[in-house]
Short mmCIF file of C-alpha atoms and ligand atoms in Angstrom, two decimals:
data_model
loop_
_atom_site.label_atom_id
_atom_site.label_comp_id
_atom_site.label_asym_id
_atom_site.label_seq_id
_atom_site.Cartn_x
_atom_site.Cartn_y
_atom_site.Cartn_z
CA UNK A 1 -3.33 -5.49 -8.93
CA UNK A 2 -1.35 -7.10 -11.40
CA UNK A 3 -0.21 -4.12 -13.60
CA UNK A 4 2.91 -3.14 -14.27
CA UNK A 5 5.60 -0.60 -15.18
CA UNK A 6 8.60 -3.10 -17.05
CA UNK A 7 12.19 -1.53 -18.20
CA UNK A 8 13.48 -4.28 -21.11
CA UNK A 9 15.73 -4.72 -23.95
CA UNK A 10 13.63 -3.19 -26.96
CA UNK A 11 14.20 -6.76 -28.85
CA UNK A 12 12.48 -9.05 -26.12
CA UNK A 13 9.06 -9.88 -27.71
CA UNK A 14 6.75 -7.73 -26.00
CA UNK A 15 4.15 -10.10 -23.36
CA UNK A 16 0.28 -9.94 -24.08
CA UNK A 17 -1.40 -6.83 -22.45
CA UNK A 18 1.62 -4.52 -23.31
CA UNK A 19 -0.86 -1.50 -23.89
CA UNK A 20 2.22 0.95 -24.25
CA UNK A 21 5.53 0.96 -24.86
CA UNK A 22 8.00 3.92 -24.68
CA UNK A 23 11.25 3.85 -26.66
CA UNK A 24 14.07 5.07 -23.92
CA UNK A 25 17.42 6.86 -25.27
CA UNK A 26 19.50 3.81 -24.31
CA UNK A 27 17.73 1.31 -26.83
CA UNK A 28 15.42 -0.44 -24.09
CA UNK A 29 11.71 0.02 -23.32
CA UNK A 30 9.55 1.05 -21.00
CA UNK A 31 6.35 -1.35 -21.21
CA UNK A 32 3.10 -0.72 -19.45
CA UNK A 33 1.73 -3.93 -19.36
CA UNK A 34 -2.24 -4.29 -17.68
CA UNK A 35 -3.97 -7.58 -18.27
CA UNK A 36 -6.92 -6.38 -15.74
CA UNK A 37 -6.94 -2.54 -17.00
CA UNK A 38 -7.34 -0.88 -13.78
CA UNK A 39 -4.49 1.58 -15.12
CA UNK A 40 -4.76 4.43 -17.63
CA UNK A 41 -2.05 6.61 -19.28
CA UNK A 42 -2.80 10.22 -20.25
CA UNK A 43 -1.28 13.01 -21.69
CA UNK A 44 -1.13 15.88 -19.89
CA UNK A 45 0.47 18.65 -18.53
CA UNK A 46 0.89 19.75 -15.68
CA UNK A 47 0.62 16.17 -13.94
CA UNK A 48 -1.12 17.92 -11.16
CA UNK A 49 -4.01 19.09 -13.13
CA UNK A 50 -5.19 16.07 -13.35
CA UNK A 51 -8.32 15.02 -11.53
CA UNK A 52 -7.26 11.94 -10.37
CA UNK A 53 -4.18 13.06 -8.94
CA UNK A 54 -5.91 16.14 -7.13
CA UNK A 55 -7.86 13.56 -4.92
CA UNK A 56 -5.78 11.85 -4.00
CA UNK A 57 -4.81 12.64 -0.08
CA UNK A 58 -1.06 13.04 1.04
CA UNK A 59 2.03 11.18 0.36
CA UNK A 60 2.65 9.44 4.41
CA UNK A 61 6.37 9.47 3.32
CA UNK A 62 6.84 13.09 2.18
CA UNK A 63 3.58 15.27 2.58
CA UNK A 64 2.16 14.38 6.32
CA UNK A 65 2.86 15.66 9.49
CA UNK A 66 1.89 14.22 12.89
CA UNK A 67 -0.54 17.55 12.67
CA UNK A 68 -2.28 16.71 9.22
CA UNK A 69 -2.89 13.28 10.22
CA UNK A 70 -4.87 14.68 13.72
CA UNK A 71 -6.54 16.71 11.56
CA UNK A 72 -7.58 14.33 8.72
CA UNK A 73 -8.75 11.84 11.55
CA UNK A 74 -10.74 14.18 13.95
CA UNK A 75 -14.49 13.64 13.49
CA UNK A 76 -14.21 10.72 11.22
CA UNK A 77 -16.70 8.01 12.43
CA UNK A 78 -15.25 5.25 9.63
CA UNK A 79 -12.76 2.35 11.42
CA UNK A 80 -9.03 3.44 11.33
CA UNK A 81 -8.09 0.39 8.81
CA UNK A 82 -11.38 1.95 5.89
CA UNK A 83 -9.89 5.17 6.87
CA UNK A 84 -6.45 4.73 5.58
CA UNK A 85 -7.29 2.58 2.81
CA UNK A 86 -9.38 5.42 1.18
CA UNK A 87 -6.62 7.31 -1.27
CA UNK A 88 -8.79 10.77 -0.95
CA UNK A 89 -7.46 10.53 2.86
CA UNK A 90 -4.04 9.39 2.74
CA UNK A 91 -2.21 8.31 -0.32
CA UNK A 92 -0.23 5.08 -1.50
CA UNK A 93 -0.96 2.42 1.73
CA UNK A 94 -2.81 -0.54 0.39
CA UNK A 95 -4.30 -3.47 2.59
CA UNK A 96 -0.76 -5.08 2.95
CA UNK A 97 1.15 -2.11 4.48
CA UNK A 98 -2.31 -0.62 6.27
CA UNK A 99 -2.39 -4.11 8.11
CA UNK A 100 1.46 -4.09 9.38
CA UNK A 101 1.24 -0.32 10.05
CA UNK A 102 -2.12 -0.79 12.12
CA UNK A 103 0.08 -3.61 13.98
CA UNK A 104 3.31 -1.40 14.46
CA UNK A 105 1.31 1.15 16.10
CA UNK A 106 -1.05 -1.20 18.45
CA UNK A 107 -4.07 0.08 16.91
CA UNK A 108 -7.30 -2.16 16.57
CA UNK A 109 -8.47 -1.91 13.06
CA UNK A 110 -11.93 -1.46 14.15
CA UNK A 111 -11.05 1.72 16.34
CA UNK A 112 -13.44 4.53 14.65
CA UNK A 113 -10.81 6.53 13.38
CA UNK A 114 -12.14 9.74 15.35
CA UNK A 115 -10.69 8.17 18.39
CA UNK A 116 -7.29 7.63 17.22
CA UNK A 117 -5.87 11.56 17.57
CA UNK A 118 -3.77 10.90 20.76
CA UNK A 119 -2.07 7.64 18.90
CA UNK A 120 -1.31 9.77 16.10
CA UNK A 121 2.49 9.91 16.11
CA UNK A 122 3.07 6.05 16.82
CA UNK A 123 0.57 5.89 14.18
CA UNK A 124 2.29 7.90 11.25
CA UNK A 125 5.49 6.42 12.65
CA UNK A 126 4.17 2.63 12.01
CA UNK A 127 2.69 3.60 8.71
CA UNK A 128 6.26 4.76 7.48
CA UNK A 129 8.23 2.16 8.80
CA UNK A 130 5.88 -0.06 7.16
CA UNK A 131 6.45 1.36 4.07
CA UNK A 132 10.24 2.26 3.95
CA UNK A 133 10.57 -1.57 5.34
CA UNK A 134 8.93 -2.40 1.98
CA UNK A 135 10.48 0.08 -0.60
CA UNK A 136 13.95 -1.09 1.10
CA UNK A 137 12.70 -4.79 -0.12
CA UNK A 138 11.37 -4.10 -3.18
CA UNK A 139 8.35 -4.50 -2.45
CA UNK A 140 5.68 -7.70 -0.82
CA UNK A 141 5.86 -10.02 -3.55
CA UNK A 142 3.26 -12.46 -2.11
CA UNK A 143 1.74 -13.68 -6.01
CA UNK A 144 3.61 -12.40 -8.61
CA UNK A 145 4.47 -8.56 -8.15
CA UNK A 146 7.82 -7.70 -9.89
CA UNK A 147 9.53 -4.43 -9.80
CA UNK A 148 10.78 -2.25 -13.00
CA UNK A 149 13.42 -4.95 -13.72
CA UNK A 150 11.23 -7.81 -13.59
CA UNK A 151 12.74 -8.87 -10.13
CA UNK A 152 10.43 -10.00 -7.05
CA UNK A 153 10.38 -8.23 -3.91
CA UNK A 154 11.68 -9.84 -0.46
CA UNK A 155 9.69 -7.95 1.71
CA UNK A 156 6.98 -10.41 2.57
CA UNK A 157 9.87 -12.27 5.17
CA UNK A 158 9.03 -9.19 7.04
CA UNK A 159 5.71 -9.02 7.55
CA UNK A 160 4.36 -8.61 10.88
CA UNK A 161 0.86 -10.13 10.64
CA UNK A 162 -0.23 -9.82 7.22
CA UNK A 163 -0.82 -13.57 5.51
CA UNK A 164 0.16 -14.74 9.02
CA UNK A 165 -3.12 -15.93 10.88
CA UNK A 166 -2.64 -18.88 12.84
CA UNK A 167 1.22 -17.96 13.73
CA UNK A 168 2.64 -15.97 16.55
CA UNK A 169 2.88 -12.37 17.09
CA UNK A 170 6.15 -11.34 16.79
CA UNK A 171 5.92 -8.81 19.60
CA UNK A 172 4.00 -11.24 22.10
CA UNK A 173 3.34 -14.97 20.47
CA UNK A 174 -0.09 -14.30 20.63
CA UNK A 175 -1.77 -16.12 16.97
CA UNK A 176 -1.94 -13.72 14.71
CA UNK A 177 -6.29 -13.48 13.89
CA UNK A 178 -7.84 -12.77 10.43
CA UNK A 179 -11.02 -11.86 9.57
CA UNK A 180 -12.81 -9.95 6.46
CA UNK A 181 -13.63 -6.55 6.59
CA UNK A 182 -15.21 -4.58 3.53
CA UNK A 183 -13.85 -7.68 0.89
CA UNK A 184 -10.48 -7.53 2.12
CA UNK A 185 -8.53 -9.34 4.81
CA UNK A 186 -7.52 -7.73 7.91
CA UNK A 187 -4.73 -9.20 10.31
CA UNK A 188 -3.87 -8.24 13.90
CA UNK A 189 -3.00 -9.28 17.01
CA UNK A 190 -5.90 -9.63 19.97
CA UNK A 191 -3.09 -8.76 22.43
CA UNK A 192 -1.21 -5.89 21.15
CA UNK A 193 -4.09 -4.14 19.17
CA UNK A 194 -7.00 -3.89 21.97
CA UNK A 195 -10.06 -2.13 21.09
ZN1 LIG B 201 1.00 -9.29 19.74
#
């Protein structure tokens, strides 16, 4: 959402919206820079202690198992695509990577997530190859995300479905469809991701 975390040379004039700055032992900066102030900083230890931090659900990379996800999902009546997007019940997967890891695992957005035990592992298997696809490229750069070092990812080459209505599946050539769900675009493929 437009903020960022920037490593620079502490002599580089610092760019509007640089609410922070931290001076780093080898003479550059680290610059928070927000122009939309959705961020915060806070100091505070322990990190975990936190409030924010202690709702937020588990890391998909390093803190679920195929048996926390079946629980998390059992009973939930919410579609599978709101269900992952909401950080209290898994952490860190925004619309981009929720959208490709929806299509990885041939899972309908719209399936109520309650219904979606028995897919579990392809599902926690398409949401971190979604993800490691993305760290790997430095992230989707589809406006003007940079990383630390100012440099844009590569990863949106990659992407499955996301930003791609109109073109083919890359599984099966069916168009890729779009619609809005909840303020945010959702792609998928009719074909691969039946209800
Ligand atoms: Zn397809």
């Amino acid at each position: 959402m437009s903020g960022r975390l920037l490593v620079e040379p502490a002599d580089n004039p610092r760019p509007a919206h640089t609410h922070l700055a931290w001076l780093l032992e080898d003479g550059r900066e680290l610059r928070f820079r927000d122009p939309r102030r959705f961020g915060f900083v806070a100091a505070q230890a322990p990190l975990s202690a936190r409030r924010e931090l202690q709702e937020l659900g588990p890391d998909p990379l390093t803190e679920l198992d195929v048996a926390g996800l079946i629980r998390r999902l059992t009973g939930v009546r919410a579609p599978i695509k709101a269900f992952l997007l909401d950080q209290r019940r898994v952490g860190g997967i925004g619309n981009i990577y929720v959208c490709e890891a929806l299509h990885r695992a041939g899972i309908h957005p719209s399936t109520p997530a309650g219904r979606t035990p028995r897919r579990a592992v392809a599902l926690l298997e398409g949401i971190r190859s979604a993800l490691e696809l993305g760290i790997r490229n430095r992230g989707t750069t589809l406006r003007d995300y940079v990383d630390s070092t100012g440099v844009r990812g590569n990863n949106a080459a990659t992407l499955r479905v996301y930003g791609r209505h109109g073109k083919p599946c890359p599984v099966c050539g069916t168009p890729v469809s779009r619609r809005i769900d909840a303020g945010r675009s959702t792609f998928f493929c009719g074909r691969c991701q039946r209800r």
